[in-house]
GROMACS .gro file of C-alpha atoms in nm:
model
  188
    1MET     CA    1  -0.037   1.498   3.097
    2ASP     CA    2   0.229   1.228   3.087
    3LYS     CA    3   0.512   1.341   2.858
    4ASP     CA    4   0.543   0.993   2.703
    5PHE     CA    5   0.172   0.993   2.620
    6LYS     CA    6   0.200   1.332   2.445
    7THR     CA    7   0.500   1.197   2.253
    8ASP     CA    8   0.296   0.893   2.148
    9LEU     CA    9   0.013   1.120   2.030
   10ASN     CA   10   0.258   1.334   1.831
   11ASN     CA   11   0.407   1.020   1.673
   12TRP     CA   12   0.060   0.889   1.589
   13ALA     CA   13  -0.041   1.222   1.434
   14LEU     CA   14   0.280   1.245   1.228
   15GLU     CA   15   0.250   0.883   1.110
   16SER     CA   16  -0.114   0.935   1.011
   17ILE     CA   17  -0.062   1.267   0.835
   18ALA     CA   18   0.250   1.149   0.649
   19PHE     CA   19   0.056   0.846   0.526
   20ILE     CA   20  -0.253   1.046   0.425
   21ALA     CA   21  -0.070   1.341   0.271
   22LEU     CA   22   0.241   1.176   0.128
   23ASP     CA   23   0.150   0.805   0.113
   24THR     CA   24   0.464   0.751   0.323
   25ARG     CA   25   0.516   0.541   0.635
   26LEU     CA   26   0.768   0.690   0.879
   27GLN     CA   27   0.744   0.391   1.117
   28CYS     CA   28   0.701   0.623   1.418
   29PHE     CA   29   0.619   0.332   1.652
   30ASP     CA   30   0.891   0.094   1.534
   31GLU     CA   31   1.216   0.204   1.700
   32LYS     CA   32   1.429  -0.023   1.478
   33ASN     CA   33   1.286   0.109   1.150
   34LYS     CA   34   1.172   0.457   1.255
   35SER     CA   35   1.259   0.726   1.005
   36PRO     CA   36   1.520   0.955   1.164
   37ASP     CA   37   1.322   1.242   1.017
   38ALA     CA   38   1.016   1.165   1.233
   39ASP     CA   39   1.165   1.306   1.553
   40ILE     CA   40   1.321   1.592   1.359
   41LEU     CA   41   0.978   1.689   1.220
   42ILE     CA   42   0.804   1.668   1.559
   43ASN     CA   43   1.079   1.859   1.742
   44GLY     CA   44   1.086   2.111   1.461
   45MET     CA   45   0.713   2.167   1.499
   46HIS     CA   46   0.747   2.235   1.870
   47LYS     CA   47   1.028   2.480   1.801
   48PHE     CA   48   0.819   2.640   1.527
   49PHE     CA   49   0.530   2.710   1.762
   50GLU     CA   50   0.747   2.814   2.057
   51LEU     CA   51   1.008   3.016   1.870
   52SER     CA   52   0.854   3.089   1.531
   53TYR     CA   53   1.030   3.423   1.492
   54GLU     CA   54   1.372   3.254   1.535
   55LEU     CA   55   1.310   2.939   1.335
   56ASP     CA   56   1.519   2.892   1.026
   57LYS     CA   57   1.259   2.769   0.775
   58ASN     CA   58   1.519   2.593   0.564
   59LEU     CA   59   1.577   2.336   0.839
   60LEU     CA   60   1.218   2.214   0.829
   61TYR     CA   61   1.155   2.262   0.460
   62GLY     CA   62   1.467   2.066   0.363
   63ASP     CA   63   1.339   1.751   0.535
   64THR     CA   64   0.992   1.804   0.391
   65PHE     CA   65   1.124   1.848   0.038
   66ARG     CA   66   1.328   1.529   0.071
   67HIS     CA   67   1.013   1.335   0.170
   68ARG     CA   68   0.814   1.510  -0.102
   69ASN     CA   69   1.073   1.417  -0.363
   70ALA     CA   70   1.076   1.057  -0.239
   71ALA     CA   71   0.696   1.050  -0.266
   72ARG     CA   72   0.718   1.185  -0.625
   73GLU     CA   73   0.967   0.914  -0.722
   74LYS     CA   74   0.749   0.649  -0.561
   75MET     CA   75   0.447   0.773  -0.758
   76LYS     CA   76   0.644   0.760  -1.086
   77THR     CA   77   0.746   0.397  -1.038
   78GLN     CA   78   0.412   0.260  -0.917
   79PRO     CA   79   0.133   0.151  -1.148
   80PRO     CA   80  -0.161   0.395  -1.167
   81LYS     CA   81  -0.408   0.372  -0.881
   82ALA     CA   82  -0.785   0.402  -0.883
   83PRO     CA   83  -0.898   0.747  -0.760
   84THR     CA   84  -1.038   0.590  -0.443
   85GLU     CA   85  -0.692   0.446  -0.362
   86MET     CA   86  -0.495   0.767  -0.424
   87SER     CA   87  -0.346   0.975  -0.142
   88ILE     CA   88  -0.436   1.342  -0.114
   89LEU     CA   89  -0.093   1.433  -0.252
   90GLU     CA   90  -0.144   1.214  -0.559
   91LYS     CA   91  -0.482   1.373  -0.631
   92LEU     CA   92  -0.351   1.728  -0.586
   93ILE     CA   93  -0.043   1.674  -0.802
   94LYS     CA   94  -0.271   1.583  -1.093
   95ILE     CA   95  -0.440   1.924  -1.052
   96ASP     CA   96  -0.151   2.154  -0.958
   97ARG     CA   97   0.198   2.058  -0.840
   98LYS     CA   98   0.260   2.382  -0.644
   99THR     CA   99  -0.069   2.351  -0.458
  100ALA     CA  100   0.014   1.989  -0.376
  101VAL     CA  101   0.348   2.089  -0.223
  102VAL     CA  102   0.195   2.369  -0.016
  103MET     CA  103  -0.090   2.147   0.103
  104ALA     CA  104   0.144   1.862   0.201
  105MET     CA  105   0.366   2.100   0.397
  106ASP     CA  106   0.067   2.261   0.567
  107MET     CA  107  -0.072   1.921   0.664
  108LEU     CA  108   0.259   1.814   0.813
  109PHE     CA  109   0.341   2.138   0.993
  110ALA     CA  110  -0.004   2.229   1.117
  111GLY     CA  111  -0.140   1.879   1.151
  112ILE     CA  112   0.094   1.712   1.398
  113ASP     CA  113   0.031   1.934   1.698
  114THR     CA  114  -0.335   2.006   1.627
  115THR     CA  115  -0.421   1.641   1.562
  116SER     CA  116  -0.250   1.514   1.877
  117THR     CA  117  -0.405   1.798   2.081
  118ALA     CA  118  -0.752   1.715   1.947
  119LEU     CA  119  -0.701   1.347   2.027
  120THR     CA  120  -0.590   1.442   2.379
  121GLY     CA  121  -0.917   1.630   2.435
  122ILE     CA  122  -1.124   1.341   2.300
  123LEU     CA  123  -0.943   1.086   2.518
  124LEU     CA  124  -0.974   1.314   2.823
  125CYS     CA  125  -1.352   1.337   2.772
  126LEU     CA  126  -1.374   0.959   2.746
  127ALA     CA  127  -1.151   0.908   3.052
  128LYS     CA  128  -1.373   1.141   3.258
  129ASN     CA  129  -1.690   0.965   3.139
  130GLN     CA  130  -1.624   0.594   3.159
  131ASP     CA  131  -1.989   0.508   3.098
  132LYS     CA  132  -1.962   0.689   2.763
  133GLN     CA  133  -1.630   0.519   2.699
  134GLU     CA  134  -1.803   0.183   2.746
  135LEU     CA  135  -2.080   0.278   2.500
  136LEU     CA  136  -1.813   0.373   2.247
  137ARG     CA  137  -1.622   0.049   2.309
  138GLN     CA  138  -1.940  -0.150   2.243
  139GLU     CA  139  -2.009   0.037   1.919
  140VAL     CA  140  -1.652   0.003   1.787
  141SER     CA  141  -1.637  -0.365   1.892
  142GLN     CA  142  -1.903  -0.441   1.633
  143ILE     CA  143  -1.658  -0.370   1.350
  144LYS     CA  144  -1.575  -0.691   1.168
  145ASN     CA  145  -1.213  -0.809   1.161
  146ASN     CA  146  -1.117  -0.534   1.410
  147SER     CA  147  -1.017  -0.324   1.109
  148LEU     CA  148  -1.172   0.024   1.112
  149THR     CA  149  -1.199   0.187   0.769
  150ALA     CA  150  -1.326   0.525   0.652
  151ASN     CA  151  -1.642   0.353   0.525
  152ASP     CA  152  -1.712   0.221   0.876
  153MET     CA  153  -1.746   0.578   1.005
  154ASN     CA  154  -2.092   0.598   0.846
  155ASN     CA  155  -2.202   0.319   1.080
  156LEU     CA  156  -2.040   0.464   1.394
  157PRO     CA  157  -2.256   0.761   1.496
  158TYR     CA  158  -2.147   0.745   1.860
  159LEU     CA  159  -1.778   0.758   1.763
  160ARG     CA  160  -1.846   1.062   1.544
  161ALA     CA  161  -2.037   1.223   1.833
  162CYS     CA  162  -1.749   1.153   2.075
  163ILE     CA  163  -1.500   1.313   1.836
  164LYS     CA  164  -1.719   1.621   1.790
  165GLU     CA  165  -1.781   1.654   2.164
  166GLY     CA  166  -1.413   1.620   2.251
  167ILE     CA  167  -1.324   1.893   2.004
  168ARG     CA  168  -1.612   2.110   2.127
  169MET     CA  169  -1.507   2.074   2.491
  170TYR     CA  170  -1.135   2.113   2.424
  171PRO     CA  171  -1.095   2.315   2.103
  172VAL     CA  172  -0.755   2.294   1.939
  173VAL     CA  173  -0.747   2.664   1.859
  174SER     CA  174  -0.957   2.950   1.987
  175ALA     CA  175  -1.112   2.998   1.644
  176ASN     CA  176  -1.310   2.680   1.714
  177ALA     CA  177  -1.486   2.844   2.010
  178ARG     CA  178  -1.864   2.842   1.984
  179ASN     CA  179  -2.032   3.174   2.059
  180ILE     CA  180  -2.397   3.270   2.057
  181SER     CA  181  -2.522   3.596   1.914
  182GLN     CA  182  -2.783   3.656   2.186
  183ASP     CA  183  -2.859   3.548   2.542
  184ILE     CA  184  -3.040   3.217   2.582
  185VAL     CA  185  -3.196   3.027   2.873
  186VAL     CA  186  -3.077   2.669   2.914
  187GLY     CA  187  -3.284   2.423   3.116
  188GLY     CA  188  -3.528   2.664   3.269
   0.00000   0.00000   0.00000
């Protein structure tokens, strides 16, 4: 896989997870405004997985706590949001602050690599099956204003199927492997 492509997927995953978990934009695709912490978080994740027994946790947690604290301050100064507009972090903080911190850290640390790896598998499946890629393109092209929302997913069964198939064919972790409990005969 092209190293730049993997970097783009990691940036996309970090940007998405930071927005969903912390309601924070790190500007991962805008070199002029990119948060200096974005590359630190991604590189830290790679080091964590490769050298977890040597990693000094304070390095990663310090950056995460700074973003968490910034998110807290942002939430204090903004007017209240409707529950449907709240980030996961905002919803969890209302329930339990400690759980919110742990969940946000887990989403950042575990989510970057797994999300970009899952997307790689999905895109590989589509690249190998261009006829299926075309069917997906046709389905997604029907979205009005070219703006895909979570609500649109209910009307995109082929997209959901492509995501599931990509993850089935290229599981992110071995725990996702599908095993049968007894022998079966397929196609005959």
